[in-house]
Tab-separated table of C-alpha atoms in Angstrom:
chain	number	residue	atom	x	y	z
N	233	UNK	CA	-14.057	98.564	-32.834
N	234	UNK	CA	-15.587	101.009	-35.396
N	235	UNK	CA	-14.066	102.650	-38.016
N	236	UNK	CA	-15.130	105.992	-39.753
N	237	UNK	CA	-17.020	105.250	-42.821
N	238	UNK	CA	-17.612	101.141	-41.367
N	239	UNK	CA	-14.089	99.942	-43.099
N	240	UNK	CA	-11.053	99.945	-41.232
N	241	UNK	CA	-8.366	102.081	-42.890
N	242	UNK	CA	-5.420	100.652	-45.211
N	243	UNK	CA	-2.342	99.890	-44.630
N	244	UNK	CA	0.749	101.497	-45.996
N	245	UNK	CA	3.140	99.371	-47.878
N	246	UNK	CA	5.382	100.106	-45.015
N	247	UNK	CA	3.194	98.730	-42.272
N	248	UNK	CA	2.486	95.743	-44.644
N	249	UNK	CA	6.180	94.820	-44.453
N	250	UNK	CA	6.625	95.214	-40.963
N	251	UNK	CA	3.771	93.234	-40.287
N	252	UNK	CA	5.056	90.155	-42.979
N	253	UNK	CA	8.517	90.561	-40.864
N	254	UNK	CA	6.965	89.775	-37.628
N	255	UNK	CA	4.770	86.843	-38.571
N	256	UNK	CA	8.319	85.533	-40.226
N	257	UNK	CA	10.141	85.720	-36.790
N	258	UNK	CA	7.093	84.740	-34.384
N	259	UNK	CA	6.948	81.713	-36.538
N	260	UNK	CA	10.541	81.018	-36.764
N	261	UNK	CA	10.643	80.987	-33.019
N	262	UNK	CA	8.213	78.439	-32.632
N	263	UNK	CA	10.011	76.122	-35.472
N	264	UNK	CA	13.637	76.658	-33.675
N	265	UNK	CA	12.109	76.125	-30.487
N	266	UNK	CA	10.121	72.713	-31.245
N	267	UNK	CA	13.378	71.813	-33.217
N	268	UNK	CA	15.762	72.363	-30.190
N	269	UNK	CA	13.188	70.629	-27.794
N	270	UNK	CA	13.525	67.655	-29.920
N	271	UNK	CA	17.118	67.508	-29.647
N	272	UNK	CA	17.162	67.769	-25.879
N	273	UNK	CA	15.107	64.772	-26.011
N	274	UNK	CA	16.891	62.981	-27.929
N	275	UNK	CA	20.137	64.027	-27.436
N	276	UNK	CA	21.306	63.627	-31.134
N	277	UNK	CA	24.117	63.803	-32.710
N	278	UNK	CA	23.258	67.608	-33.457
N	279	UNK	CA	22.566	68.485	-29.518
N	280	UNK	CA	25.063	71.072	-29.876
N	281	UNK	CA	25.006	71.585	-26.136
N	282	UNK	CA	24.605	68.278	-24.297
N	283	UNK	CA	20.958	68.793	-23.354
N	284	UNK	CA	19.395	65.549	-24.676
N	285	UNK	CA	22.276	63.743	-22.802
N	286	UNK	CA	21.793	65.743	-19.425
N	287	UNK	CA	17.856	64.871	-20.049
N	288	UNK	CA	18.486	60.952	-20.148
N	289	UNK	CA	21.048	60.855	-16.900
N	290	UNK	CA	17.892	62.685	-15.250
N	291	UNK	CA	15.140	60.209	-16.217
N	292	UNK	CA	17.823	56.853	-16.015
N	293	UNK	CA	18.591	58.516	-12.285
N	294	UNK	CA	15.472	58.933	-11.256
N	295	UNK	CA	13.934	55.318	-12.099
N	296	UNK	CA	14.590	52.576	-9.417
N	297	UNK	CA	18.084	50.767	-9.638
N	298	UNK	CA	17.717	46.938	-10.840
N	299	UNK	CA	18.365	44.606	-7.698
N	300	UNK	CA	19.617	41.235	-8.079
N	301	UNK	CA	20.163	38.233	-5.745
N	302	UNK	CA	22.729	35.841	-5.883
N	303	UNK	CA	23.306	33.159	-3.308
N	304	UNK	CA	25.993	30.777	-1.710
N	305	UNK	CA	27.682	28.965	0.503
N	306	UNK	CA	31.233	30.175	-0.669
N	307	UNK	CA	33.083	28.106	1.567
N	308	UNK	CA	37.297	28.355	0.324
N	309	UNK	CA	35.922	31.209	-2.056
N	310	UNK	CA	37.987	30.515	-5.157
N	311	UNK	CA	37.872	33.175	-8.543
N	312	UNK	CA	35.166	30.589	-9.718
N	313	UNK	CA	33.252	32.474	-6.824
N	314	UNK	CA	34.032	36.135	-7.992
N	315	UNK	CA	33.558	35.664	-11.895
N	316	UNK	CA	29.871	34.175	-10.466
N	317	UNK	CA	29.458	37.159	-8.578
N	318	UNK	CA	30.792	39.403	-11.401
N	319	UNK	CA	28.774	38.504	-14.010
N	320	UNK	CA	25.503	38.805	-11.529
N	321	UNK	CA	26.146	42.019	-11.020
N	322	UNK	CA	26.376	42.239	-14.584
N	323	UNK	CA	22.604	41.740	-14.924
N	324	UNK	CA	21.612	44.744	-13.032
N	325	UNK	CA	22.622	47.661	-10.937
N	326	UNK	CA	22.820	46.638	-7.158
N	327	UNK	CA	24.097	43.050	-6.178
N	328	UNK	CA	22.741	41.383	-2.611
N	329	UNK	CA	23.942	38.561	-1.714
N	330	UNK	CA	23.133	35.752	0.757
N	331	UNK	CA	25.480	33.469	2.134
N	332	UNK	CA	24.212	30.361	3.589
N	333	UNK	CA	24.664	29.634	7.212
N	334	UNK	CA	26.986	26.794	8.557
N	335	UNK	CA	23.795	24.790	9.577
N	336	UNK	CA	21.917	24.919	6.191
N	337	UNK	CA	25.353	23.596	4.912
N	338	UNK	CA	26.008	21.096	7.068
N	339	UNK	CA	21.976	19.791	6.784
N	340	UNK	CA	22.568	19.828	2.843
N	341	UNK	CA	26.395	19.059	1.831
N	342	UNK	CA	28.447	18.155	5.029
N	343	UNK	CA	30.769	20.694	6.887
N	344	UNK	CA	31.663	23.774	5.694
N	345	UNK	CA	35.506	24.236	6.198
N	346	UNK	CA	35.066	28.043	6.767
N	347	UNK	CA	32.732	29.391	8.815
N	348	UNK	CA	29.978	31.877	8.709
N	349	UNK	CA	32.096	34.482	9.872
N	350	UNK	CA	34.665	33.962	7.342
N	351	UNK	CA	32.922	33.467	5.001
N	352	UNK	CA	31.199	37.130	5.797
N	353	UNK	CA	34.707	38.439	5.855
N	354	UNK	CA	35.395	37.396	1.987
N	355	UNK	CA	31.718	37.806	0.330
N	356	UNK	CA	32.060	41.863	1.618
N	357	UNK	CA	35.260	42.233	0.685
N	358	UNK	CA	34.586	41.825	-3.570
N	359	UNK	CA	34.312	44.079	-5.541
N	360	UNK	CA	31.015	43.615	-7.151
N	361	UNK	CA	29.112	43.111	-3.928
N	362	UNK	CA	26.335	46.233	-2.605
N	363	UNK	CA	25.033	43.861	0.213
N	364	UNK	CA	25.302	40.644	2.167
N	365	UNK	CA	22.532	38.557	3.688
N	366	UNK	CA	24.002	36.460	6.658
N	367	UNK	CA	22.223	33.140	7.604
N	368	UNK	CA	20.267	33.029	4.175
N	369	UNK	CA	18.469	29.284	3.781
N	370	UNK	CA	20.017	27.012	1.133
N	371	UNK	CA	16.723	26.592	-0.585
N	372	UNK	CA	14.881	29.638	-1.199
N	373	UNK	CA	11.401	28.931	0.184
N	374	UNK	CA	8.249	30.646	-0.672
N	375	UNK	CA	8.618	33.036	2.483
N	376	UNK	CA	11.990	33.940	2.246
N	377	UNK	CA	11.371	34.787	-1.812
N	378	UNK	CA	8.569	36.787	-1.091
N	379	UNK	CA	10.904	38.663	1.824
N	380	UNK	CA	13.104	39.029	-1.002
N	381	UNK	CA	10.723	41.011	-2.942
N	382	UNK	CA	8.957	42.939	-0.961
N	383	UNK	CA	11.835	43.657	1.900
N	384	UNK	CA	15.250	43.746	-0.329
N	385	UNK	CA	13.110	44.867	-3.140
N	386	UNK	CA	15.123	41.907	-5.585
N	387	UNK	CA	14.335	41.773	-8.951
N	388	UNK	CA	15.571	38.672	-10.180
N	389	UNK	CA	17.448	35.634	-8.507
N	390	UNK	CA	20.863	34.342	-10.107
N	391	UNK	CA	22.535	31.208	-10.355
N	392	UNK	CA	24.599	29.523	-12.599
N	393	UNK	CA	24.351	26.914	-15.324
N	394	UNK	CA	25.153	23.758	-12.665
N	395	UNK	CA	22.294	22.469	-11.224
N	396	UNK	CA	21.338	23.171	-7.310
N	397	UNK	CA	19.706	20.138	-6.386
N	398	UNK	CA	17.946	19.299	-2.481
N	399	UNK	CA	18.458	16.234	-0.845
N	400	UNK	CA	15.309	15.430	-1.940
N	401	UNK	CA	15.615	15.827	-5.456
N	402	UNK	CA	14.240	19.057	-5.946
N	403	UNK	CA	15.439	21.973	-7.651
N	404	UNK	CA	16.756	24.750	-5.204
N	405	UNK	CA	15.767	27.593	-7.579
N	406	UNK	CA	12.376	26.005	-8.930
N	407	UNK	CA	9.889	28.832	-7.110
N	408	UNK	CA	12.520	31.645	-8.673
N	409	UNK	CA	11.882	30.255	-12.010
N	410	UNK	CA	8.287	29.607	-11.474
N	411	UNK	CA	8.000	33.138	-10.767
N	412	UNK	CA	9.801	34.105	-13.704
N	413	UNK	CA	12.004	36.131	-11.613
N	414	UNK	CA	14.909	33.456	-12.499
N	415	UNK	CA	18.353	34.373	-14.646
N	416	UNK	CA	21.021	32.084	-15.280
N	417	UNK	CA	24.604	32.906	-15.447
N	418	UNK	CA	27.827	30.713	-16.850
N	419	UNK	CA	29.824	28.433	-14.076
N	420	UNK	CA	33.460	29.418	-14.345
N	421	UNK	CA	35.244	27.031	-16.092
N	422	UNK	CA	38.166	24.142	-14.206
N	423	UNK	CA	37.602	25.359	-10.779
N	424	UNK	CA	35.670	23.873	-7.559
N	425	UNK	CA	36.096	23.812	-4.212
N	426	UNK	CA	35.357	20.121	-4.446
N	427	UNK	CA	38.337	20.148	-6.524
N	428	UNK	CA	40.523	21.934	-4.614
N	429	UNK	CA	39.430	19.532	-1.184
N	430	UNK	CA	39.304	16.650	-3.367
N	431	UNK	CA	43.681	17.263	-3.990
N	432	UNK	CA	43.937	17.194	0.068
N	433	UNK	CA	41.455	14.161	0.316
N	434	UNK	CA	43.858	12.151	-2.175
N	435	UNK	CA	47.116	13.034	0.075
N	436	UNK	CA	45.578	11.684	2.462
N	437	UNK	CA	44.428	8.585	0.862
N	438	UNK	CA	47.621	8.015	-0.086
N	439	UNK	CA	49.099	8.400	3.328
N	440	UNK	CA	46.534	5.747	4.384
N	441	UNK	CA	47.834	3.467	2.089
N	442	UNK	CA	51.113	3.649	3.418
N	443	UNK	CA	50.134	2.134	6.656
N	444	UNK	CA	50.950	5.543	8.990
N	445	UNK	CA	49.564	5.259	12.477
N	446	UNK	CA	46.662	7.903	12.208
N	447	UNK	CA	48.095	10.912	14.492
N	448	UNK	CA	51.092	10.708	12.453
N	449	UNK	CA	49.553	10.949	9.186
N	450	UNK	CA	47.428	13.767	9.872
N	451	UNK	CA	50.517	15.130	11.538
N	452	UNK	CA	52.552	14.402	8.317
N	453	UNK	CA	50.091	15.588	6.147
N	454	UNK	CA	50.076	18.977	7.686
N	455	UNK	CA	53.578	18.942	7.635
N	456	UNK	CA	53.765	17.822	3.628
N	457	UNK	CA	51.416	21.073	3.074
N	458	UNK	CA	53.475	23.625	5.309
N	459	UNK	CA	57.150	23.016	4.667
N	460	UNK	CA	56.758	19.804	2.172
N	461	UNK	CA	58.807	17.869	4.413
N	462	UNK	CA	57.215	14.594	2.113
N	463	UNK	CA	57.370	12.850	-0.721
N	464	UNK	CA	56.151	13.765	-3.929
N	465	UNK	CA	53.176	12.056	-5.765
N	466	UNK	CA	50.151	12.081	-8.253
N	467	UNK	CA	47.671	9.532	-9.074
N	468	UNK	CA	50.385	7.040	-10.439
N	469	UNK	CA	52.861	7.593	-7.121
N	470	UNK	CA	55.117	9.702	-8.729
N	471	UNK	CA	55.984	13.235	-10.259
N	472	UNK	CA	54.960	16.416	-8.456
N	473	UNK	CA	52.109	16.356	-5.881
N	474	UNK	CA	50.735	20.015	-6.878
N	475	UNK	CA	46.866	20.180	-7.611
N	476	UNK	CA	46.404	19.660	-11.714
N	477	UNK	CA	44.263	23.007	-12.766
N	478	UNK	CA	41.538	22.708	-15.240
N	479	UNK	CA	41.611	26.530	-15.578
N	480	UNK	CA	41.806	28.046	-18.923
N	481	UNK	CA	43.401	31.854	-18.249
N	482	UNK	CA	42.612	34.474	-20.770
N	483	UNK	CA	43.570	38.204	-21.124
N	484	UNK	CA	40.069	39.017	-21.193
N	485	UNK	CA	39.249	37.558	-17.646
N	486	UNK	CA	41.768	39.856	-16.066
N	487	UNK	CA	40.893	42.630	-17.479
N	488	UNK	CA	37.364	41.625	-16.739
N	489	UNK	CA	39.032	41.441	-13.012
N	490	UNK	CA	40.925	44.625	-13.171
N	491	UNK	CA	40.054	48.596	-11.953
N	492	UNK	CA	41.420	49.568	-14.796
N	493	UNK	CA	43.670	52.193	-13.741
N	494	UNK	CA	46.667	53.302	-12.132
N	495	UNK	CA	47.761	55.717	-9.431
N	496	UNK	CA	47.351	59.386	-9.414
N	497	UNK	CA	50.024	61.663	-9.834
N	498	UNK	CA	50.385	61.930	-6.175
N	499	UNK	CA	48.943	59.191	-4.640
N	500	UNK	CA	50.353	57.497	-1.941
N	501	UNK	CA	51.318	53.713	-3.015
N	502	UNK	CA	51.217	51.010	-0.658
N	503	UNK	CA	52.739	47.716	-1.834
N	504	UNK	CA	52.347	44.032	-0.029
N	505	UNK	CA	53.948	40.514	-1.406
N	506	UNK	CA	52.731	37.135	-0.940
N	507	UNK	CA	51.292	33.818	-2.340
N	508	UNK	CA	48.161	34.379	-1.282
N	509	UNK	CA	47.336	30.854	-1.625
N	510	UNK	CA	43.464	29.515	-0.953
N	511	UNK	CA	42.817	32.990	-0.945
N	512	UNK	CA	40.838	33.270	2.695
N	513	UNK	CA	39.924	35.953	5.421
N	514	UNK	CA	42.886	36.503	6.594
N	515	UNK	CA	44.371	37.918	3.427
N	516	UNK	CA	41.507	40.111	3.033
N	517	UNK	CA	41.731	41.491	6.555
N	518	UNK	CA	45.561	42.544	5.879
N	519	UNK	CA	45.151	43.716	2.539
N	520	UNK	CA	42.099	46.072	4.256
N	521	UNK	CA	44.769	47.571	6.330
N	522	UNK	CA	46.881	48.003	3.928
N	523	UNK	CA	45.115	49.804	1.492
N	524	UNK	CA	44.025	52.313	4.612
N	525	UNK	CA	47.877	53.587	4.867
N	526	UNK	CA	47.758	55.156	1.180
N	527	UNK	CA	45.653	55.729	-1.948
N	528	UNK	CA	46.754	52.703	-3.991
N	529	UNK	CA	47.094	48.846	-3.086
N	530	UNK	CA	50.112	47.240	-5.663
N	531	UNK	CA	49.829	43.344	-4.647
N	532	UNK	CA	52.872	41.534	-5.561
N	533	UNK	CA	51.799	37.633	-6.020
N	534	UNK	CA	54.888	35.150	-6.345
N	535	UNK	CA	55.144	32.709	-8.894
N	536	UNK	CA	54.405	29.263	-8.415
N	537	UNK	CA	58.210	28.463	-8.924
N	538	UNK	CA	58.584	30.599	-5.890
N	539	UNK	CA	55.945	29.591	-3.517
N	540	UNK	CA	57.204	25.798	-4.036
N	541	UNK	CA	60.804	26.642	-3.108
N	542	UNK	CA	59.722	28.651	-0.047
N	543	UNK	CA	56.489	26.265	1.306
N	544	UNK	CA	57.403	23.021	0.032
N	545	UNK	CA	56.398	20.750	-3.692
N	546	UNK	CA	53.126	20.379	-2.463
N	547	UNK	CA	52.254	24.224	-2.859
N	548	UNK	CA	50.720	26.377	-4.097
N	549	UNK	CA	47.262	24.621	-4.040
N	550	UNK	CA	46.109	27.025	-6.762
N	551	UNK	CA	48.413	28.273	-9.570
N	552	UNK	CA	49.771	31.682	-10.284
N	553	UNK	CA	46.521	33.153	-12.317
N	554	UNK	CA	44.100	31.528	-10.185
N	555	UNK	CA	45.650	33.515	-7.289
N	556	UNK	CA	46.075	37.225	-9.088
N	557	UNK	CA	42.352	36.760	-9.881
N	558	UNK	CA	41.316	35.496	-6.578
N	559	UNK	CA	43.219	38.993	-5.334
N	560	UNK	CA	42.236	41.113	-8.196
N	561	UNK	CA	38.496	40.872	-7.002
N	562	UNK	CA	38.856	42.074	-3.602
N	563	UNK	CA	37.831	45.632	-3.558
N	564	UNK	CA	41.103	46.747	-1.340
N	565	UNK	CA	43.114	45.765	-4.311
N	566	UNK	CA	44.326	48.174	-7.060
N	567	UNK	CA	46.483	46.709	-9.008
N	568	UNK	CA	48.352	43.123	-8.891
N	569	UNK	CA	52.200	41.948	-10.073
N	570	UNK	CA	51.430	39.078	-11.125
N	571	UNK	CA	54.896	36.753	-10.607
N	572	UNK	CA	56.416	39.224	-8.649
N	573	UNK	CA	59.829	38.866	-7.509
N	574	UNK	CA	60.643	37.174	-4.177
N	575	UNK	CA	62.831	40.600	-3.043
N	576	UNK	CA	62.137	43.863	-3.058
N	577	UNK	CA	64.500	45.929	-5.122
N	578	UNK	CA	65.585	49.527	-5.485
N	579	UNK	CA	64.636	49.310	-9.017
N	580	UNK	CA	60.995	47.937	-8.324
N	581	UNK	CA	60.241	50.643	-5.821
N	582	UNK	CA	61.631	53.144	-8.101
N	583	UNK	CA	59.454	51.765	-11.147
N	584	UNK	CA	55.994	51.436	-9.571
N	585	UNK	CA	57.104	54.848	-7.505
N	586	UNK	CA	56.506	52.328	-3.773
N	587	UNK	CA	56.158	54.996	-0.848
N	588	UNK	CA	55.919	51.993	1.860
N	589	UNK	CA	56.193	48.503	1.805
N	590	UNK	CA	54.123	46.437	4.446
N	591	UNK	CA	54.120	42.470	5.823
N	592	UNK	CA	51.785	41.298	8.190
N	593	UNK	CA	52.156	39.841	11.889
N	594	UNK	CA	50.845	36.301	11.042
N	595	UNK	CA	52.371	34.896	7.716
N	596	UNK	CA	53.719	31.420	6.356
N	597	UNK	CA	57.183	32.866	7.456
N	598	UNK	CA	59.118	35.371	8.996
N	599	UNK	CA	61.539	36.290	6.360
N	600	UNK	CA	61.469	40.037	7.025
N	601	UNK	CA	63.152	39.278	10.568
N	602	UNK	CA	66.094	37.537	8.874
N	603	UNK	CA	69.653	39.306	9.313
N	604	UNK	CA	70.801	37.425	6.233
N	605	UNK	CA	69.041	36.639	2.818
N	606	UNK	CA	65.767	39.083	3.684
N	607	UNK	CA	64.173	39.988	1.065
N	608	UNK	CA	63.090	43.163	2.272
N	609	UNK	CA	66.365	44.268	3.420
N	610	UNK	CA	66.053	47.768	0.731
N	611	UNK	CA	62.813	49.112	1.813
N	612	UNK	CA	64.173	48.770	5.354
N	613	UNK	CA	67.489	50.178	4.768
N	614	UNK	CA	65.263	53.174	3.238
N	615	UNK	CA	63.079	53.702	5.788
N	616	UNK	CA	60.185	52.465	4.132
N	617	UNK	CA	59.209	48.943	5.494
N	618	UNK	CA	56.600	48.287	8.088
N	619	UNK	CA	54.935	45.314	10.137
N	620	UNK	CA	51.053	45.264	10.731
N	621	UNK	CA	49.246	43.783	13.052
N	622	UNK	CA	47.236	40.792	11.508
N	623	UNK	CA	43.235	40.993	12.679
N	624	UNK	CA	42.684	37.186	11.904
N	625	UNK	CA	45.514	34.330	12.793
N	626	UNK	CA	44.603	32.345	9.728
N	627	UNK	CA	47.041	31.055	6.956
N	628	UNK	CA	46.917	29.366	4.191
N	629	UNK	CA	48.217	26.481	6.538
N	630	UNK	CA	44.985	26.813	8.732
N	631	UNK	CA	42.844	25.874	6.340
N	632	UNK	CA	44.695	22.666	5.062
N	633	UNK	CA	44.660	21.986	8.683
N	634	UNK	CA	41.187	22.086	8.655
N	635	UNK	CA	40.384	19.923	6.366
N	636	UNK	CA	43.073	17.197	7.186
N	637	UNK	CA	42.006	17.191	10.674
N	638	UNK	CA	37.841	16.412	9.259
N	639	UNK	CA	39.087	14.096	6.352
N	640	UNK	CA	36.559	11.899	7.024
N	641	UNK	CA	33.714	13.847	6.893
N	642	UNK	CA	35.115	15.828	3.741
N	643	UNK	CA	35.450	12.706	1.704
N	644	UNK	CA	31.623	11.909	2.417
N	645	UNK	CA	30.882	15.343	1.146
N	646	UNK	CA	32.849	15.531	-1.622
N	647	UNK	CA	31.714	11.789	-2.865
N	648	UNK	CA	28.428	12.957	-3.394
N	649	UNK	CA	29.232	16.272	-4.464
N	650	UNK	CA	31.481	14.599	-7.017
N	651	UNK	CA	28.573	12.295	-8.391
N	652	UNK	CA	27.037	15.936	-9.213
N	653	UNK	CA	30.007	17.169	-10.512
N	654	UNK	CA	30.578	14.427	-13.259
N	655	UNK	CA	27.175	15.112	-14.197
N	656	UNK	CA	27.083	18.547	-14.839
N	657	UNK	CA	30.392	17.776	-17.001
N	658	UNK	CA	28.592	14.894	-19.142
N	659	UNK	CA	25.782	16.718	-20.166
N	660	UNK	CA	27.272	20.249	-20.238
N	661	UNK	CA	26.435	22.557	-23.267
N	662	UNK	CA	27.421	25.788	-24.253
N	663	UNK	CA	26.111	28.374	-22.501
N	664	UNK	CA	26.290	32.582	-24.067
N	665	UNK	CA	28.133	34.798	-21.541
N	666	UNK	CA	31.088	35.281	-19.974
């Protein structure tokens, strides 16, 4: 542009100011702008409107969740089981988990006393479990880790502290760790189902000793179990017969269980009593139906006091807490009594606001069908009381049956799995988690 006389012309002091003015705010922009972009990113204290925080929930959404892979054979799936599980899913955002068929067990440890399908049943039904793997090998091979990978897209592989050792010697986990796709959890302390068979194996050793005809000491043993119709022993021959627990119960471990919250203001709240002893499928199955009548599962479990005088001295196999955890991991579950009372009161519905009280088909006993001494008799007389249909006809007693019936083989298998056992115990050192 040209100018007349080849200068352009000057400013007023007016123009000058309005120019200064402009520069000021242009610049100021850009400063509040680059200022506010930083706190979006990084969602300071100072984000005065939640954008840094929106920003990270994108970017965390959008990468791909953390899959982990824990496997088992879970047979009698005990709370030792579910902390496992728990603290796996812990270590990353989706848990998949195999569960070993009944022919990989029975090639590697003897037979299982559930079976696959059962076993199905209870592994689905926890709480911390995204997805099951049916018929998954014992040892994880080189082909079925690499399936893992690239098909179920795991990230790591998860076992605990205990060793997993082949029949041949080997380490079940060695490729995992080789791979450096290995992580090790902490085994839950004073719990086994080598234990827990071991108590049954030593009734019947006992019974042996006795000189019973065979028939009739199976048929005595199941008998001891169910109604306790039998005399009462330990190691020496005397005092109560009831399994010794190793398990050390803290507050933290049920709350480490727990949901964590209570009922809504109007939710529907379905409550079911029980032992709930050897915690198997057929407890899970009910409690699923259960939960499907309302919006909130309350789980009375009975004291051990209470389970003895109703099922004989012999029970419960596991104690109170090792039952409310057992129940407190199934995902139908809300919210547990733990040493609930044997009868229902108009106070207790009143107090956890009960709209309907249920009882399953196939149970230990038949109590609610009693004229006298029910102990359901005031959510019947109120109208709130009713009977479902079990899916599965398996007790507590069915599984004791089970095992008493296969002694034989069962001792085999939990000889050598004892040998193990001791092992793990002799050289055990602390371990970080929980």
């Amino acid at each position: 542009m040209s100018y007349p006389g080849g200068s352009p012309p000057l400013s007023s002091p007016s123009q000058n100011r309005a120019r200064l003015v402009t520069t000021c705010l242009a610049g100021g922009l850009v400063i509040g702008v680059s200022a506010l972009l930083g706190l979006y990113l990084s969602g300071g204290s100072n984000d005065p409107f939640g954008l840094g925080s929106r920003f990270r929930r994108r970017r965390k959404n959008s990468r791909r969740p953390v899959r982990v892979y824990m496997d088992g054979c879970f047979d009698m799936m005990h709370y030792g089981h579910c902390n496992a599980l728990r603290q796996a899913r812990a270590l990353g955002d989706e848990l998949v988990v195999g569960v070993v068929s009944d022919v990989e067990i029975i090639a590697n440890k003897g037979p299982p006393v559930t079976p696959l399908n059962e076993r199905m049943i209870m592994v689905r039904a926890m709480k911390w479990v995204d997805e099951v793997i049916p018929d998954a090998p014992y040892a994880i091979t080189e082909d079925f880790m690499r399936k893992l990978f690239d098909e179920y897209k795991i990230d790591y592989i998860i076992h605990g502290d205990d060793p997993c050792v082949l029949p041949d010697g080997t380490d079940a986990y060695e490729l995992a760790k080789e791979a450096g796709r290995y992580k090790q959890i902490k085994r839950t302390e004073g719990v086994s189902s080598t234990d827990i068979v071991g108590h049954m194996l030593l009734c019947v050793r006992e019974r042996s000793k006795s000189g019973t005809h065979k028939s009739q000491n199976h048929s005595s043993l199941q008998r001891q179990f169910s109604h306790g119709h039998s005399q009462k022993f330990e190691d020496g021959g005397s005092g109560s017969g009831t399994r010794v627990s190793h398990f050390l119960p803290t507050s933290r471990r049920i709350v480490q269980f727990s949901n964590g919250k209570g009922p809504g203001p109007d939710a529907r709240i379905i409550y079911i009593a029980g032992a709930f002893d050897l915690f198997h499928a057929g407890h899970v199955e009910i409690l699923r139906l259960a939960r499907g009548l309302g919006d909130f599962l309350l789980v009375g479990i009975h004291t051990d006091q209470t389970v003895s005088a109703c099922r004989g001295a012999h029970r419960p196999i596991m104690n109170l807490h090792e039952r409310s955890l057992s129940v407190l991991a199934c995902r139908h579950v809300d919210e547990v009594i733990i040493g609930a009372p044997w009868e229902v009161s108009k106070d207790m519905i009143t107090t956890f606001n009960i709209s309907l009280v249920v009882h399953g088909t196939v149970s230990e006993s038949n109590d609610f069908q009693k004229d006298e001494g029910n102990p359901y008799a005031v959510p019947i007389s109120m109208g709130i009381f009713e009977v479902l249909d079990s899916p599965l006809d398996i007790t507590t007693t069915t599984i004791i049956r089970r095992i008493v019936a296969n002694h034989e083989a069962y001792l085999k298998r939990n000889e050598k799995k004892a040998e193990s056992e001791r092992r793990y115990y002799e050289g055990k050192t602390f371990v970080s988690g929980d």
